[in-house]
Coordinates of C-alpha atoms and ligand atoms in Angstrom, one line a residue:
X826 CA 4.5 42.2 -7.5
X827 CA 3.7 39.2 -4.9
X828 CA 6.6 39.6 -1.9
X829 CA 8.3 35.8 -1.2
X830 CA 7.7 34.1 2.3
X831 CA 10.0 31.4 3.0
X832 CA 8.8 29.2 6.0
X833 CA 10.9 26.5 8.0
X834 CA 9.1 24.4 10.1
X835 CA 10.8 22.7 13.4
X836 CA 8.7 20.8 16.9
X837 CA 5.4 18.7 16.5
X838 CA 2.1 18.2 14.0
X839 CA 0.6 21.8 15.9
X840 CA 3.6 23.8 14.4
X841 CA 2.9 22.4 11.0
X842 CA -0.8 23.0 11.2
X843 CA 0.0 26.8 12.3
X844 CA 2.6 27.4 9.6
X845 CA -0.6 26.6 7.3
X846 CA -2.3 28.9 9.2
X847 CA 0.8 31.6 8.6
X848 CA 0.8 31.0 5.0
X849 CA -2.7 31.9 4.8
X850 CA -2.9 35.4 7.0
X851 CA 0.7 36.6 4.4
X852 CA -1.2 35.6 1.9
X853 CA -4.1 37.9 2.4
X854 CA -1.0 40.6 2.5
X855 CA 0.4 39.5 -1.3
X856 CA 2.9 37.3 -0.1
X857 CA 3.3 33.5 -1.6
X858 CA 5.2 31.1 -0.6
X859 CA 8.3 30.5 -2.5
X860 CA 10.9 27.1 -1.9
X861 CA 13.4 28.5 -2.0
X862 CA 15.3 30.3 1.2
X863 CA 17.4 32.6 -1.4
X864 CA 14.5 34.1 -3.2
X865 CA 12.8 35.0 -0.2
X866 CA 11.7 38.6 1.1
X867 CA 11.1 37.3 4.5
X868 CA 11.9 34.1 6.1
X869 CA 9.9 32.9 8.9
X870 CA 11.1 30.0 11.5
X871 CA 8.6 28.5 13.3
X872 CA 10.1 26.6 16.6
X873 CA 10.1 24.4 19.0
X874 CA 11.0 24.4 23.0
X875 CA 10.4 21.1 24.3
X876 CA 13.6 20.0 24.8
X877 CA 17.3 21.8 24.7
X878 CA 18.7 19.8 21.5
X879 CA 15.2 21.4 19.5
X880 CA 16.1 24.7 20.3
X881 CA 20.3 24.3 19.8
X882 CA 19.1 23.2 16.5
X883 CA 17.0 26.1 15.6
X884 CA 19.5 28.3 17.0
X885 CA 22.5 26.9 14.3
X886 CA 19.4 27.5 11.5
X887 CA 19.4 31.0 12.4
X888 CA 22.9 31.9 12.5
X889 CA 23.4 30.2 9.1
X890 CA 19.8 31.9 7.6
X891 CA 21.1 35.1 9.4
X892 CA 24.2 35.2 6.8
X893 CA 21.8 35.6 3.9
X894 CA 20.9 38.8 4.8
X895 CA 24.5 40.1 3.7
X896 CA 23.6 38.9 0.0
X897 CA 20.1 39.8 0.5
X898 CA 19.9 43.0 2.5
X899 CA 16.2 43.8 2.1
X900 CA 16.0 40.1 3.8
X901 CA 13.6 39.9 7.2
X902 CA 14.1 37.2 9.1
X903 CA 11.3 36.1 11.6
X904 CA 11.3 34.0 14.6
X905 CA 7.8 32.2 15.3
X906 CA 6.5 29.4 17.5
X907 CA 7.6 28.1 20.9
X908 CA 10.9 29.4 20.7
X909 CA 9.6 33.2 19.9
X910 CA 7.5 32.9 23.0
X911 CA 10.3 31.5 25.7
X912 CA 13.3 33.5 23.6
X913 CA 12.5 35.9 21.6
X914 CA 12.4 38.9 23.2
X915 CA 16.3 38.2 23.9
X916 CA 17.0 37.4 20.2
X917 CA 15.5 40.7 19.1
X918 CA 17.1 42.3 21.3
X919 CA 20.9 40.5 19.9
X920 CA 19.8 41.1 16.4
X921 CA 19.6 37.3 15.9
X922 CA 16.1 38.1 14.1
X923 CA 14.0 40.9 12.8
X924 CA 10.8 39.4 13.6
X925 CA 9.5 37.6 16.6
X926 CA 5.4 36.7 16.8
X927 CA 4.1 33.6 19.8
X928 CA 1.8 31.3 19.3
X929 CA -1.2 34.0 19.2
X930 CA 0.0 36.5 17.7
X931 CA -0.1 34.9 13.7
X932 CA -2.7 37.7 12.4
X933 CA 0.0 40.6 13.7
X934 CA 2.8 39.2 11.2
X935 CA 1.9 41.0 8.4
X936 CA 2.1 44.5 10.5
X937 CA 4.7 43.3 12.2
X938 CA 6.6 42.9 8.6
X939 CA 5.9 46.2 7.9
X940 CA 7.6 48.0 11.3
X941 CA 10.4 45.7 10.5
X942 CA 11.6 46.9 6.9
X943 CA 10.6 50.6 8.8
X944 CA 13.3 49.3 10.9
X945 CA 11.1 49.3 14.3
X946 CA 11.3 46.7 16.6
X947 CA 9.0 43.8 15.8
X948 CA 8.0 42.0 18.6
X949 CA 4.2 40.4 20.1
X950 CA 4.3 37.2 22.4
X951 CA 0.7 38.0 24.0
X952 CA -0.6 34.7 24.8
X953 CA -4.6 35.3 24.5
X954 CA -7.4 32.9 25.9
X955 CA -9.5 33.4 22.8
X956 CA -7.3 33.1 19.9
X957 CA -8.1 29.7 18.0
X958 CA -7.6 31.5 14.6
X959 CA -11.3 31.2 13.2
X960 CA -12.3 31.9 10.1
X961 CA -8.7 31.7 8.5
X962 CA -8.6 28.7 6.5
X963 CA -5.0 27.7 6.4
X964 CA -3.2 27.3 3.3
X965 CA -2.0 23.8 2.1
X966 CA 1.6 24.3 1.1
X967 CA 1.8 20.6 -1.5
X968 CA -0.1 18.7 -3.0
X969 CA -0.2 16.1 0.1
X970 CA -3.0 14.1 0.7
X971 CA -2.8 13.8 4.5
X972 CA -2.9 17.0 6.5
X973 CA -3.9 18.6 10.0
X974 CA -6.7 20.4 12.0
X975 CA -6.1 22.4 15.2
X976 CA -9.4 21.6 17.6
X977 CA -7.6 22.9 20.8
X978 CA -4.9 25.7 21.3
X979 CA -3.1 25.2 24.4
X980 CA -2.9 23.0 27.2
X981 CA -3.7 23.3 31.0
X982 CA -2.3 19.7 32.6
X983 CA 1.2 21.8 33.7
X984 CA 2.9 18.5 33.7
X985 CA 5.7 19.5 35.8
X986 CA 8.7 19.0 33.5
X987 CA 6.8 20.6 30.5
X988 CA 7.1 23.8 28.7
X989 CA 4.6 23.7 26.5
X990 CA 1.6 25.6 28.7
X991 CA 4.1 28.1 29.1
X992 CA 4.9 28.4 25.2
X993 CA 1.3 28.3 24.1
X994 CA -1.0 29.9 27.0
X995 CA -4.2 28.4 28.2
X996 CA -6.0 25.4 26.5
X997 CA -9.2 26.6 24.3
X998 CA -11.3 24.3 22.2
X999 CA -12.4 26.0 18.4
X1000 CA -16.1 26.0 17.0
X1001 CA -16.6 22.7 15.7
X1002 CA -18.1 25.0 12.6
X1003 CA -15.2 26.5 12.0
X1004 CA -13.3 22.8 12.4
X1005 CA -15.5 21.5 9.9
X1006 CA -14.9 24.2 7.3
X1007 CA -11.7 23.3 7.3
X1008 CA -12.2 19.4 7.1
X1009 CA -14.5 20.1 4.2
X1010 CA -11.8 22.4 2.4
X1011 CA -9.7 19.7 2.7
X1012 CA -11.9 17.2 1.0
X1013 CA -12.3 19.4 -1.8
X1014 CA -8.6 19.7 -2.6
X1015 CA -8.1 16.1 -2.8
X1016 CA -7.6 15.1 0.4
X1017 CA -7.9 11.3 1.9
X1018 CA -6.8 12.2 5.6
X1019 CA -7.1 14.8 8.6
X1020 CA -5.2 14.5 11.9
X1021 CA -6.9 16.1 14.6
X1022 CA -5.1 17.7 16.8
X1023 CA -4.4 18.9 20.6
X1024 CA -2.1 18.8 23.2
X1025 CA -5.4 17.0 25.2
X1026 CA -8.0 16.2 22.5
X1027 CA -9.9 14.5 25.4
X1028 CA -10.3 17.8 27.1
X1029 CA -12.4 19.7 23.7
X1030 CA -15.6 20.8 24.8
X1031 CA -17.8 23.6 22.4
X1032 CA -20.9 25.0 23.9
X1033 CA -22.9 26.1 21.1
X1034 CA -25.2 29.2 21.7
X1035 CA -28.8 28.8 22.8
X1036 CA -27.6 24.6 23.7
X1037 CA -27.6 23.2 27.1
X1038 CA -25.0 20.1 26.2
X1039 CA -21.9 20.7 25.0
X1040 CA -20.0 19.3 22.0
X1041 CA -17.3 17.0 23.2
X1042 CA -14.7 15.2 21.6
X1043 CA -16.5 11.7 20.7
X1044 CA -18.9 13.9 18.8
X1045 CA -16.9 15.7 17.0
X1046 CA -14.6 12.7 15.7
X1047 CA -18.3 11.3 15.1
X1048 CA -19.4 14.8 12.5
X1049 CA -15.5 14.5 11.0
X1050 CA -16.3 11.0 10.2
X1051 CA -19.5 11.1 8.7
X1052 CA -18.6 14.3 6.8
X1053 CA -17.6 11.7 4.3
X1054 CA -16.7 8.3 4.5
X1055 CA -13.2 8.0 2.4
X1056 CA -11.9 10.6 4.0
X1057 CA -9.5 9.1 7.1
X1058 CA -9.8 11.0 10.5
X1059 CA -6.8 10.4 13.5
X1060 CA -6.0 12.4 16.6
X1061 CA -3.3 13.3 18.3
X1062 CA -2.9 13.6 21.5
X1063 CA -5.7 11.7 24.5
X1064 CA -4.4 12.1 27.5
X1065 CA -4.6 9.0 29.6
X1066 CA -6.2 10.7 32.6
X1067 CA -9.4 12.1 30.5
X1068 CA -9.8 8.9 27.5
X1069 CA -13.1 7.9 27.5
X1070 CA -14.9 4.8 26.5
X1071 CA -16.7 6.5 24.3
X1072 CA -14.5 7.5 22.2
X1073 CA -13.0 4.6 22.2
X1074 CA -16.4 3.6 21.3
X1075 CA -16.5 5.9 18.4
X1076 CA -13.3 4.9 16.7
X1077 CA -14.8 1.2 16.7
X1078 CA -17.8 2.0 15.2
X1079 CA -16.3 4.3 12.1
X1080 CA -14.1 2.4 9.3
X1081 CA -12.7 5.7 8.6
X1082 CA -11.9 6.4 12.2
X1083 CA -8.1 4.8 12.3
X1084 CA -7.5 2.4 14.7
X1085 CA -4.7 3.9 16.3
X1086 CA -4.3 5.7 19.6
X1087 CA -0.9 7.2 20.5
X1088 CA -1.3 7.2 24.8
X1089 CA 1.8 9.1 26.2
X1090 CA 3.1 7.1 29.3
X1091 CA 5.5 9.2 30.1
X1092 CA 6.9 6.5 33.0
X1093 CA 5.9 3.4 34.5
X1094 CA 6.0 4.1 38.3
X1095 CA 3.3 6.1 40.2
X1096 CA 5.8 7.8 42.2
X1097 CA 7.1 9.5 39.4
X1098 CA 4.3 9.9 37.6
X1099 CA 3.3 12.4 40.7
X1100 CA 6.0 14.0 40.3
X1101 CA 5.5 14.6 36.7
X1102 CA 1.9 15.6 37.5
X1103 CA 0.5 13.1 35.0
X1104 CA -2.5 12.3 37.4
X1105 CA -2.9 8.6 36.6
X1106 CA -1.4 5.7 37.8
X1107 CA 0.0 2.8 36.3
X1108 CA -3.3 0.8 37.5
X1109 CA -5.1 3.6 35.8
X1110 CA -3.5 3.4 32.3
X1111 CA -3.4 -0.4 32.3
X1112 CA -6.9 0.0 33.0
X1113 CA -7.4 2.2 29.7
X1114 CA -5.1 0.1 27.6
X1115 CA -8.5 -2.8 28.7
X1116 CA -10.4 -0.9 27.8
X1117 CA -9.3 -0.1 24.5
X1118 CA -8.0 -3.6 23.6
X1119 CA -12.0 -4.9 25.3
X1120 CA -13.5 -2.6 22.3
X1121 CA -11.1 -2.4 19.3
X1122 CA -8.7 -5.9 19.2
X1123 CA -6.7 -4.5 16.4
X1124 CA -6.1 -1.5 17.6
X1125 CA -2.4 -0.4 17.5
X1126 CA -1.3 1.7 20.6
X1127 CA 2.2 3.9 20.4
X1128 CA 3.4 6.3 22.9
X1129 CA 5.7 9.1 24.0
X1130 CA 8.0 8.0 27.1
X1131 CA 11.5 9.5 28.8
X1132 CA 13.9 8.6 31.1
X1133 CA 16.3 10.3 33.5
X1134 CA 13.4 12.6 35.3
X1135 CA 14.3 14.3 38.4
X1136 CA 14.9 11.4 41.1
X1137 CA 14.6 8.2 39.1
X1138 CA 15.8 5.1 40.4
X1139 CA 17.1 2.1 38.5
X1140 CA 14.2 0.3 40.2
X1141 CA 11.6 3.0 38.8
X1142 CA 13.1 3.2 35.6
X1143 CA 12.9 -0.5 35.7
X1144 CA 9.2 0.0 36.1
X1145 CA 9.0 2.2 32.7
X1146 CA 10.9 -0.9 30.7
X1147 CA 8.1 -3.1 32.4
X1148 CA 5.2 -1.1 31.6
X1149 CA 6.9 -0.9 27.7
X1150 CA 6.6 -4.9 27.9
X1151 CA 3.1 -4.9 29.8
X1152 CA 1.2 -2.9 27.1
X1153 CA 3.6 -4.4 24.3
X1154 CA 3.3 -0.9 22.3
X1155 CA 4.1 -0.9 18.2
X1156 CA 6.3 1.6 18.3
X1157 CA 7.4 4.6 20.5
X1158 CA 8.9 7.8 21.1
X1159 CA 11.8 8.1 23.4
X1160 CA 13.6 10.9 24.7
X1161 CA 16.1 11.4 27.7
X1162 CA 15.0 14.2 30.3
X1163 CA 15.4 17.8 29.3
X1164 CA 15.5 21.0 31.9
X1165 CA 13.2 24.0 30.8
X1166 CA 13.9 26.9 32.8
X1167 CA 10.1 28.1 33.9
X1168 CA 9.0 25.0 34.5
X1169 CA 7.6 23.6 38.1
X1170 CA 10.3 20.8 37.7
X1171 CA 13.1 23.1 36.6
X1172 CA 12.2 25.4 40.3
X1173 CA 11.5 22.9 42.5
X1174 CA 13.1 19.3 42.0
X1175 CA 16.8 18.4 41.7
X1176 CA 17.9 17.8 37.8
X1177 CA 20.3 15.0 39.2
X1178 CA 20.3 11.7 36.6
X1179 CA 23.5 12.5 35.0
X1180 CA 23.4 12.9 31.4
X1181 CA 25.5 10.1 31.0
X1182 CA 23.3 7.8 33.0
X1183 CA 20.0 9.2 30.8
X1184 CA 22.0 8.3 28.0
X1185 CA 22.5 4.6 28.8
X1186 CA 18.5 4.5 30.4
X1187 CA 17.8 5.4 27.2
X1188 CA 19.8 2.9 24.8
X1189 CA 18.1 0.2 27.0
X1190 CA 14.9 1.7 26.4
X1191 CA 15.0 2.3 22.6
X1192 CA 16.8 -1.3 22.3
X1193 CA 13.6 -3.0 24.1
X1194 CA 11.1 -1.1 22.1
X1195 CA 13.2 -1.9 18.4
X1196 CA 12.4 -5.8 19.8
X1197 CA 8.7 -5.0 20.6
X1198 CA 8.1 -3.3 17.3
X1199 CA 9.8 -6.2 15.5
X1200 CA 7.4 -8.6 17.5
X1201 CA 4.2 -6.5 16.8
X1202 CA 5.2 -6.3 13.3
X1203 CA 6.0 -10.2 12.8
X1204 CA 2.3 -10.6 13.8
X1205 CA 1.1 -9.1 11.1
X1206 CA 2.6 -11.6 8.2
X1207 CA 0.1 -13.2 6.5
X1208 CA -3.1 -10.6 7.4
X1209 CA -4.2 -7.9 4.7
X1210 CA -4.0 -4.3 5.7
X1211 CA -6.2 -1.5 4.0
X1212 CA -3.5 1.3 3.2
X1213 CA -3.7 4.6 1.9
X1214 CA -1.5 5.3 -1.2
X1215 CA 1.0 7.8 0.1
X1216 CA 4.0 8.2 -2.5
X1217 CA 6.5 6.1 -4.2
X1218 CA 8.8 4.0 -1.6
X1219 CA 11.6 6.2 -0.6
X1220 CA 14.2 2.8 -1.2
X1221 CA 12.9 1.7 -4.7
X1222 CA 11.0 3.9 -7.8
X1223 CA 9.1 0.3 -8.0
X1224 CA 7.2 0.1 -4.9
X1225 CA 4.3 2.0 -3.3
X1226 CA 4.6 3.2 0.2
X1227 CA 1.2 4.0 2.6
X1228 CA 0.0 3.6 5.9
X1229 CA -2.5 1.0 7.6
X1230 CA -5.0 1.9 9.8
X1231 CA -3.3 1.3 12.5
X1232 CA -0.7 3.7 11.3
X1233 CA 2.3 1.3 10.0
X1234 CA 4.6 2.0 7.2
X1235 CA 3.3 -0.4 4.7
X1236 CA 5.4 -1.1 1.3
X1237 CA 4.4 -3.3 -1.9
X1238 CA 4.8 -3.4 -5.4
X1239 CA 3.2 -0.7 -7.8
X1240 CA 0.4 -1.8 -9.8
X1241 CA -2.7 -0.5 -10.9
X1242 CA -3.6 2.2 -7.8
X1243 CA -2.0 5.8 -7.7
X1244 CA -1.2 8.1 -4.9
X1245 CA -5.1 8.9 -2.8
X1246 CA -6.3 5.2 -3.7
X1247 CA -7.2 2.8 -1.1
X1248 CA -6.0 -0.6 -1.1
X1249 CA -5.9 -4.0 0.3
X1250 CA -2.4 -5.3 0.7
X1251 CA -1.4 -8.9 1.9
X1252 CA 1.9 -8.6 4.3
X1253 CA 4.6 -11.2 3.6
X1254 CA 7.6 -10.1 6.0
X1255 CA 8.9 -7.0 7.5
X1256 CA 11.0 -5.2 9.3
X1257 CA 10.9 -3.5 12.7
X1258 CA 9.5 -0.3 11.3
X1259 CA 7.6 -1.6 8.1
X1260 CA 5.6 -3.8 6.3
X1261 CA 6.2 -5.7 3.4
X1262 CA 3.5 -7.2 1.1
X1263 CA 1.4 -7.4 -2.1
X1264 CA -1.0 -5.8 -3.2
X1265 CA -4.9 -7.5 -3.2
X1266 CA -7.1 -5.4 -4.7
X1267 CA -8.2 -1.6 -4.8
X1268 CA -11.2 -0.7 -2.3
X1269 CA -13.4 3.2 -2.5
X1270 CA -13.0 3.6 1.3
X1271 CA -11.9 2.0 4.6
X1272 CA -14.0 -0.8 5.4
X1273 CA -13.1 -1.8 8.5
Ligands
SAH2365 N1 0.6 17.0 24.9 C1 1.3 15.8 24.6 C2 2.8 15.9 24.5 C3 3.4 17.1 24.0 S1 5.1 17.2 24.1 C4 1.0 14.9 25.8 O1 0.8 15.3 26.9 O2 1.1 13.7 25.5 C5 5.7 15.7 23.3 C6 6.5 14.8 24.2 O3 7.7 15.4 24.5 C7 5.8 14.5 25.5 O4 4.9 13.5 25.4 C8 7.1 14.0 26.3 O5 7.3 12.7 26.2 C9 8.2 14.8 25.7 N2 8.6 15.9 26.6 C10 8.0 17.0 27.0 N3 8.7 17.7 27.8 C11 9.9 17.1 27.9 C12 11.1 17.4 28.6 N4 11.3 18.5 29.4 N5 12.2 16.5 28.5 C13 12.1 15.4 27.7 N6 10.9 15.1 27.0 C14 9.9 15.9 27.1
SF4_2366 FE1 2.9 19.2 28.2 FE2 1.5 17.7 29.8 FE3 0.3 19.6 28.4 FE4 1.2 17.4 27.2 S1 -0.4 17.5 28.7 S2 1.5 19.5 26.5 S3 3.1 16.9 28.4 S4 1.8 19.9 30.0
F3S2367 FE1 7.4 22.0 20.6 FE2 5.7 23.9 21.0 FE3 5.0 21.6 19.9 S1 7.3 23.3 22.4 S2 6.3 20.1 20.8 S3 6.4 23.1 19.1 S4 3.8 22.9 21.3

């Protein structure tokens, strides 16, 4: 009989591409995924370290997942991801978990199942420089039509304040071979969109054997795209320091290429910005945001942003809000300053914007962006939006719910198109995080 895996997955897109990934190495090993936490013979966690509030929240999960085990006492409880690698050690040792597998160590779970019901300890957090997982095609846990590829593993920008090059070891691109398998597996089950993803997608390069030039990332958006037209590609994350023009270039020229680009700011002062490492200035990245606007108009441009890092001033803060306004973003996400012990920032600079003061930085932040969104969003009554059919509108069994290209939450009446379809919606109002419209008429594939 098939054993049950229960997986939970906490942090960003790269965790739930990987929990794909774990899916499909248990399930060479006779283990399915089951729904339901009770049934389950193991239960994995996969984590998140990137700020102190993801990881308190994983750490209540456990306790209350740990419990089970005194109904369930064959239960193994596994701890993978971020966390595992920065923690885990520590919570095998306290018994919090049976199981504890990094970032590179996915292939090992199945053994390291096994030493756990021997009752051995269970532990491997080797970060590698050559894992990228090839040849596993991960497993699609619903029937969802939207879903994500891992190009790169890893990141090398040690932005000062960050964990993650600690959590996930050395940035490695895949073979764009093994990329596309998985693009064209997708495909075949019904899919209408891939995210690519990387901590740096700007930063792949693939030498194939025998070549001279090696692939970089504006060709391989350029294969994913023409692999087949109805099929959406986006990417997460450039990196301001390494986007280029052409693949800025790229995303104009491809209707299925979505006109989105989420570009991390971070902060809006170049003194901070050096202390963060980022390696761009704010000349720089208004210089980019030109660039992007110069090639695609329509393009809509999000980003990730904090406040309350080591030495900010009002006046530099001041300079984030500014920079918010300059590049008038659609929408963003915003986070107060978070310690992680390792970290060049957490050694060497002085933690010393009081949480109470990060707190307030950052009402004032998310209260400017909720009126930039709103603004962005205004703009858009009265134009017609191509929108992938996602699902049924979480607020009313009536209405359709998808996104545009440029990534907005686009609602409108059902009518003749079902969940995969594309279609052309008019927008009548809105709200600060969605569109509101009517649907025009149903289209094959994205068109513009
Ligand atoms: N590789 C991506 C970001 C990955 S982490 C990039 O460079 O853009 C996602 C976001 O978390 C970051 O963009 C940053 O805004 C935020 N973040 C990272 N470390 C943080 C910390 N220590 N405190 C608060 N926010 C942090
Ligand atoms: Fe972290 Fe910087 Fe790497 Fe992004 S680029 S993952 S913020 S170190
Ligand atoms: Fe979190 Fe690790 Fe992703 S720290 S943001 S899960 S790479």
């Amino acid at each position: 009989m098939k054993k049950k895996l229960y997986i939970e997955t906490y942090g960003c897109q790269m965790n739930v591409a990987d929990s794909e990934v774990v899916a499909s190495v248990m399930a060479e090993r006779n283990f399915e995924i089951s729904e339901d936490h009770d049934q389950a013979d193991v239960i994995l966690v996969n984590t998140c370290s990137v700020r102190d509030n993801a990881e308190k929240r994983v750490w209540g999960r456990l306790r209350h997942l740990n419990a089970l085990k005194k109904k369930n006492k064959s239960l193994k409880l596994g701890l993978i991801g971020c966390m595992a690698e920065r923690i885990g050690d520590e919570m095998l040792e306290d018994k919090v978990v049976d199981i504890v597998a990094g970032p590179d160590a996915y292939r090992n779970l199945p053994y390291l199942y096994d030493k756990a019901v021997d009752g051995e300890d269970a532990i491997n957090v080797e970060l590698t420089v050559e894992e990228t997982y090839d040849s596993i095609i991960p497993k699609r846990m619903n029937d969802s039509i939207s879903g994500f590829v891992s190009i790169t593993r890893g990141c090398n920008n040690f932005c000062t304040y960050c964990i993650v090059p600690y959590t996930r070891g050395r940035e490695r691109s895949r073979d764009p071979k093994d990329i596309l398998a998985e693009v064209r597996d997708m495909i075949q089950n019904g899919y209408k969109e891939v995210t690519l993803l990387g901590q740096n997608v700007d930063s792949y390069k693939w030498l194939p054997e025998g070549e001279t030039k090696p692939v970089r990332f504006h060709h391989l958006l350029e294969i994913v795209a023409k692999e087949d037209p109805a099929l959406r590609v986006r990417f997460s994350t450039p990196h301001p320091k390494d986007i280029k023009e052409s693949v800025v270039k790229t995303i104009a020229k491809y209707p299925n290429i979505c006109k989105h680009i989420h570009l991390p700011i971070q902060a809006g002062d170049d003194e901070v910005l050096k202390r963060m490492n980022r390696r761009y200035t704010v000349e720089w990245y208004k210089n980019r945001v030109e660039m992007i606007r110069k090639h695609i108009p329509d393009c809509s441009i999000t980003t990730d942003v904090f406040c309350g890092f080591c030495g900010e001033t009002e006046e530099q803060f001041q300079g984030t809000l500014d920079m918010m306004k300059w590049v008038h973003y659609d929408t963003a996400f915003m986070f107060k300053y978070s310690e992680r012990p390792g970290t060049y920032a957490a050694k060497k600079l002085d933690d010393d914007i009081s949480e109470e003061l990060k707190g307030e930085r950052l009402s004032r932040m998310i209260e400017l962006q909720n009126r930039l969104s709103l603004e962005r969003n205004n703009n858009d009554i009265d134009k017609v939006f191509e929108v992938l059919v996602e699902g049924t509108s979480k607020k009313s069994e009536d209405d359709f719910c998808g996104r545009s290209s440029q990534n907005k939450m686009v609602v409108f009446p059902k009518q003749d198109a079902k969940i995969g379809d594309y279609v052309r919606v008019k927008i009548a109002r809105c709200t600060q995080t969605t569109l509101i419209g009517e649907m025009v008429e149903k289209i094959d594939k994205p068109t513009i």
